[in-house]
mmCIF file of C-alpha atoms in Angstrom:
data_model
loop_
_atom_site.group_PDB
_atom_site.id
_atom_site.type_symbol
_atom_site.label_atom_id
_atom_site.label_comp_id
_atom_site.label_asym_id
_atom_site.label_seq_id
_atom_site.Cartn_x
_atom_site.Cartn_y
_atom_site.Cartn_z
ATOM 1 C CA UNK A 1 -2.025 -66.798 34.131
ATOM 2 C CA UNK A 2 -4.159 -63.864 32.910
ATOM 3 C CA UNK A 3 -3.985 -63.066 29.179
ATOM 4 C CA UNK A 4 -3.145 -59.365 29.715
ATOM 5 C CA UNK A 5 -0.353 -60.214 32.117
ATOM 6 C CA UNK A 6 1.101 -62.713 29.655
ATOM 7 C CA UNK A 7 1.611 -59.958 27.081
ATOM 8 C CA UNK A 8 3.608 -57.848 29.507
ATOM 9 C CA UNK A 9 6.144 -60.525 30.417
ATOM 10 C CA UNK A 10 9.319 -60.724 28.362
ATOM 11 C CA UNK A 11 9.369 -63.600 25.912
ATOM 12 C CA UNK A 12 12.519 -65.522 25.025
ATOM 13 C CA UNK A 13 12.562 -66.482 21.343
ATOM 14 C CA UNK A 14 14.520 -69.133 19.518
ATOM 15 C CA UNK A 15 17.356 -66.723 18.822
ATOM 16 C CA UNK A 16 17.913 -66.110 22.524
ATOM 17 C CA UNK A 17 17.109 -62.366 22.449
ATOM 18 C CA UNK A 18 14.523 -61.030 24.811
ATOM 19 C CA UNK A 19 11.531 -59.435 23.213
ATOM 20 C CA UNK A 20 10.085 -56.568 25.218
ATOM 21 C CA UNK A 21 6.819 -56.320 23.299
ATOM 22 C CA UNK A 22 4.177 -58.552 21.904
ATOM 23 C CA UNK A 23 2.546 -58.424 18.499
ATOM 24 C CA UNK A 24 -0.234 -56.152 19.796
ATOM 25 C CA UNK A 25 1.958 -53.051 19.991
ATOM 26 C CA UNK A 26 5.137 -51.489 21.212
ATOM 27 C CA UNK A 27 5.101 -51.078 24.997
ATOM 28 C CA UNK A 28 8.328 -49.129 25.442
ATOM 29 C CA UNK A 29 8.816 -45.874 23.554
ATOM 30 C CA UNK A 30 11.823 -43.617 23.458
ATOM 31 C CA UNK A 31 11.872 -39.829 23.130
ATOM 32 C CA UNK A 32 14.652 -37.679 21.653
ATOM 33 C CA UNK A 33 17.310 -36.507 24.060
ATOM 34 C CA UNK A 34 16.725 -32.931 25.146
ATOM 35 C CA UNK A 35 20.001 -31.114 25.702
ATOM 36 C CA UNK A 36 19.295 -28.055 27.748
ATOM 37 C CA UNK A 37 21.308 -25.933 30.075
ATOM 38 C CA UNK A 38 20.208 -23.634 32.828
ATOM 39 C CA UNK A 39 19.435 -20.059 31.885
ATOM 40 C CA UNK A 40 22.200 -17.521 32.386
ATOM 41 C CA UNK A 41 21.623 -14.940 35.024
ATOM 42 C CA UNK A 42 21.220 -11.436 33.685
ATOM 43 C CA UNK A 43 23.971 -9.118 34.652
ATOM 44 C CA UNK A 44 22.853 -6.158 36.651
ATOM 45 C CA UNK A 45 23.691 -3.027 34.709
ATOM 46 C CA UNK A 46 24.223 0.399 36.066
ATOM 47 C CA UNK A 47 20.985 2.410 35.581
ATOM 48 C CA UNK A 48 23.046 5.295 34.164
ATOM 49 C CA UNK A 49 24.411 3.055 31.372
ATOM 50 C CA UNK A 50 20.913 1.767 30.560
ATOM 51 C CA UNK A 51 19.650 5.361 30.421
ATOM 52 C CA UNK A 52 22.503 6.374 28.057
ATOM 53 C CA UNK A 53 21.760 3.440 25.717
ATOM 54 C CA UNK A 54 18.082 4.346 25.564
ATOM 55 C CA UNK A 55 18.996 7.983 24.895
ATOM 56 C CA UNK A 56 21.285 6.945 22.010
ATOM 57 C CA UNK A 57 18.532 4.759 20.516
ATOM 58 C CA UNK A 58 16.036 7.619 20.784
ATOM 59 C CA UNK A 59 18.438 10.080 19.109
ATOM 60 C CA UNK A 60 19.161 7.622 16.293
ATOM 61 C CA UNK A 61 15.435 7.127 15.670
ATOM 62 C CA UNK A 62 14.810 10.886 15.703
ATOM 63 C CA UNK A 63 17.622 11.382 13.185
ATOM 64 C CA UNK A 64 16.148 8.730 10.880
ATOM 65 C CA UNK A 65 12.696 10.328 11.167
ATOM 66 C CA UNK A 66 14.111 13.753 10.265
ATOM 67 C CA UNK A 67 15.936 12.279 7.253
ATOM 68 C CA UNK A 68 12.777 10.517 6.059
ATOM 69 C CA UNK A 69 10.706 13.697 6.459
ATOM 70 C CA UNK A 70 13.278 15.650 4.443
ATOM 71 C CA UNK A 71 13.322 13.032 1.663
ATOM 72 C CA UNK A 72 9.536 12.653 1.666
ATOM 73 C CA UNK A 73 9.178 15.985 -0.114
ATOM 74 C CA UNK A 74 11.570 14.951 -2.892
ATOM 75 C CA UNK A 75 10.029 13.070 -5.794
ATOM 76 C CA UNK A 76 11.692 9.951 -7.102
ATOM 77 C CA UNK A 77 13.514 10.776 -10.345
ATOM 78 C CA UNK A 78 12.303 9.160 -13.553
ATOM 79 C CA UNK A 79 15.336 7.880 -15.422
ATOM 80 C CA UNK A 80 13.779 8.481 -18.847
ATOM 81 C CA UNK A 81 13.273 12.159 -18.061
ATOM 82 C CA UNK A 82 16.763 12.866 -16.734
ATOM 83 C CA UNK A 83 18.819 15.165 -18.968
ATOM 84 C CA UNK A 84 22.149 13.643 -20.061
ATOM 85 C CA UNK A 85 25.283 15.393 -18.769
ATOM 86 C CA UNK A 86 26.529 16.025 -22.344
ATOM 87 C CA UNK A 87 23.486 18.170 -23.052
ATOM 88 C CA UNK A 88 23.914 20.088 -19.811
ATOM 89 C CA UNK A 89 27.558 20.782 -20.737
ATOM 90 C CA UNK A 90 26.538 21.929 -24.252
ATOM 91 C CA UNK A 91 23.691 24.108 -22.979
ATOM 92 C CA UNK A 92 25.485 27.391 -23.739
ATOM 93 C CA UNK A 93 26.198 26.256 -27.345
ATOM 94 C CA UNK A 94 22.631 25.106 -27.932
ATOM 95 C CA UNK A 95 20.885 28.154 -26.463
ATOM 96 C CA UNK A 96 19.222 30.360 -29.081
ATOM 97 C CA UNK A 97 18.692 34.075 -28.866
ATOM 98 C CA UNK A 98 14.979 34.459 -29.508
ATOM 99 C CA UNK A 99 13.992 38.038 -30.327
ATOM 100 C CA UNK A 100 11.318 39.541 -28.139
ATOM 101 C CA UNK A 101 7.893 39.460 -29.813
ATOM 102 C CA UNK A 102 6.539 42.834 -30.868
ATOM 103 C CA UNK A 103 2.974 44.010 -30.290
ATOM 104 C CA UNK A 104 2.117 43.666 -33.999
ATOM 105 C CA UNK A 105 3.404 40.065 -34.058
ATOM 106 C CA UNK A 106 1.385 39.151 -30.951
ATOM 107 C CA UNK A 107 -1.769 40.700 -32.433
ATOM 108 C CA UNK A 108 -1.301 38.890 -35.765
ATOM 109 C CA UNK A 109 -0.839 35.553 -33.911
ATOM 110 C CA UNK A 110 -4.004 36.122 -31.867
ATOM 111 C CA UNK A 111 -5.939 37.011 -35.045
ATOM 112 C CA UNK A 112 -4.584 33.899 -36.789
ATOM 113 C CA UNK A 113 -5.654 31.687 -33.838
ATOM 114 C CA UNK A 114 -9.176 33.197 -33.959
ATOM 115 C CA UNK A 115 -9.416 32.601 -37.720
ATOM 116 C CA UNK A 116 -8.235 28.997 -37.301
ATOM 117 C CA UNK A 117 -10.793 28.345 -34.541
ATOM 118 C CA UNK A 118 -13.582 29.825 -36.716
ATOM 119 C CA UNK A 119 -12.500 27.687 -39.699
ATOM 120 C CA UNK A 120 -12.452 24.452 -37.618
ATOM 121 C CA UNK A 121 -15.895 25.259 -36.139
ATOM 122 C CA UNK A 122 -17.375 25.800 -39.620
ATOM 123 C CA UNK A 123 -15.769 22.549 -40.835
ATOM 124 C CA UNK A 124 -17.293 20.612 -37.934
ATOM 125 C CA UNK A 125 -20.740 22.148 -38.501
ATOM 126 C CA UNK A 126 -20.535 21.244 -42.218
ATOM 127 C CA UNK A 127 -19.690 17.638 -41.280
ATOM 128 C CA UNK A 128 -22.665 17.456 -38.880
ATOM 129 C CA UNK A 129 -25.013 18.870 -41.551
ATOM 130 C CA UNK A 130 -23.723 16.374 -44.124
ATOM 131 C CA UNK A 131 -24.298 13.459 -41.690
ATOM 132 C CA UNK A 132 -27.838 14.727 -41.009
ATOM 133 C CA UNK A 133 -28.582 14.964 -44.768
ATOM 134 C CA UNK A 134 -27.234 11.415 -45.377
ATOM 135 C CA UNK A 135 -29.262 9.908 -42.501
ATOM 136 C CA UNK A 136 -32.436 11.778 -43.612
ATOM 137 C CA UNK A 137 -32.003 10.565 -47.211
ATOM 138 C CA UNK A 138 -31.401 6.985 -46.035
ATOM 139 C CA UNK A 139 -34.459 7.049 -43.757
ATOM 140 C CA UNK A 140 -36.646 8.465 -46.578
ATOM 141 C CA UNK A 141 -35.407 5.790 -49.022
ATOM 142 C CA UNK A 142 -36.083 2.982 -46.486
ATOM 143 C CA UNK A 143 -39.591 4.294 -45.808
ATOM 144 C CA UNK A 144 -40.342 4.416 -49.533
ATOM 145 C CA UNK A 145 -38.987 0.864 -49.923
ATOM 146 C CA UNK A 146 -41.145 -0.325 -47.024
ATOM 147 C CA UNK A 147 -44.236 1.047 -48.756
ATOM 148 C CA UNK A 148 -43.301 -0.767 -51.987
ATOM 149 C CA UNK A 149 -42.207 -4.173 -50.612
ATOM 150 C CA UNK A 150 -41.908 -5.390 -47.013
ATOM 151 C CA UNK A 151 -39.610 -8.265 -48.070
ATOM 152 C CA UNK A 152 -37.160 -5.957 -49.874
ATOM 153 C CA UNK A 153 -37.177 -3.638 -46.831
ATOM 154 C CA UNK A 154 -36.196 -6.518 -44.487
ATOM 155 C CA UNK A 155 -33.374 -7.512 -46.841
ATOM 156 C CA UNK A 156 -32.179 -3.899 -47.039
ATOM 157 C CA UNK A 157 -31.846 -3.504 -43.273
ATOM 158 C CA UNK A 158 -29.826 -6.722 -42.877
ATOM 159 C CA UNK A 159 -26.073 -6.141 -42.259
ATOM 160 C CA UNK A 160 -23.856 -6.739 -45.284
ATOM 161 C CA UNK A 161 -21.150 -9.347 -44.493
ATOM 162 C CA UNK A 162 -19.110 -8.333 -47.563
ATOM 163 C CA UNK A 163 -18.418 -4.835 -46.203
ATOM 164 C CA UNK A 164 -15.923 -6.135 -43.653
ATOM 165 C CA UNK A 165 -14.143 -9.079 -45.217
ATOM 166 C CA UNK A 166 -11.868 -9.861 -42.301
ATOM 167 C CA UNK A 167 -10.969 -13.511 -41.884
ATOM 168 C CA UNK A 168 -8.415 -14.720 -39.362
ATOM 169 C CA UNK A 169 -6.981 -18.216 -39.516
ATOM 170 C CA UNK A 170 -4.273 -19.525 -37.271
ATOM 171 C CA UNK A 171 -3.199 -22.333 -34.989
ATOM 172 C CA UNK A 172 -5.551 -23.199 -32.163
ATOM 173 C CA UNK A 173 -2.734 -24.305 -29.866
ATOM 174 C CA UNK A 174 0.971 -23.565 -30.133
ATOM 175 C CA UNK A 175 3.109 -26.717 -30.394
ATOM 176 C CA UNK A 176 5.740 -27.155 -27.670
ATOM 177 C CA UNK A 177 9.338 -26.129 -28.368
ATOM 178 C CA UNK A 178 11.750 -29.061 -28.317
ATOM 179 C CA UNK A 179 14.506 -28.990 -25.637
ATOM 180 C CA UNK A 180 13.017 -25.833 -24.070
ATOM 181 C CA UNK A 181 14.249 -25.192 -20.542
ATOM 182 C CA UNK A 182 11.523 -23.447 -18.614
ATOM 183 C CA UNK A 183 12.778 -20.584 -16.415
ATOM 184 C CA UNK A 184 12.259 -21.127 -12.711
ATOM 185 C CA UNK A 185 10.880 -17.645 -12.114
ATOM 186 C CA UNK A 186 14.020 -15.998 -10.768
ATOM 187 C CA UNK A 187 14.999 -12.595 -12.076
ATOM 188 C CA UNK A 188 17.516 -9.887 -11.280
ATOM 189 C CA UNK A 189 15.919 -6.709 -9.975
ATOM 190 C CA UNK A 190 17.893 -3.797 -11.423
ATOM 191 C CA UNK A 191 15.585 -0.999 -10.273
ATOM 192 C CA UNK A 192 17.122 1.654 -8.047
ATOM 193 C CA UNK A 193 16.294 1.784 -4.365
ATOM 194 C CA UNK A 194 15.537 5.221 -2.964
ATOM 195 C CA UNK A 195 15.616 5.967 0.730
#
């Protein structure tokens, strides 16, 4: 008997059951049962009904487009900037009667604004001149020091670490919190939806 043919023949073991495969591999394989049914035939519809359905869909889409175009011009309200209803109700009580400004008052305000602008400009120019004088004096002093001693000049231009005495000390790593339940990332979105 050929060796390949011997593997294909069923073997009766000591238990009396028939073995349908040999040790080399499984010869019979099963696939899952596929439960299918024949496709249903499409019902033939009246062309008038199909036309009406398409017309309704088209009208619905046009209506939605018009609504979106109308709302596109409206800006989304910012909740922080909305005026509370209590203030709107009390608007007549809170309104002040401001007298109309006279010509003399308007002229005095304009003159005051001009004087203030002139004062601020002179203050800024004085600051710039003071900075220029300080830098010129510092440069002159460093040049004189350089002529006297090169070593003292190099020490003078080094940054002074005592001017900014900022020292920060703290933990390198934060220790874990005992019995801390880590959130799984879910949250409740409470923001308004605008259409």
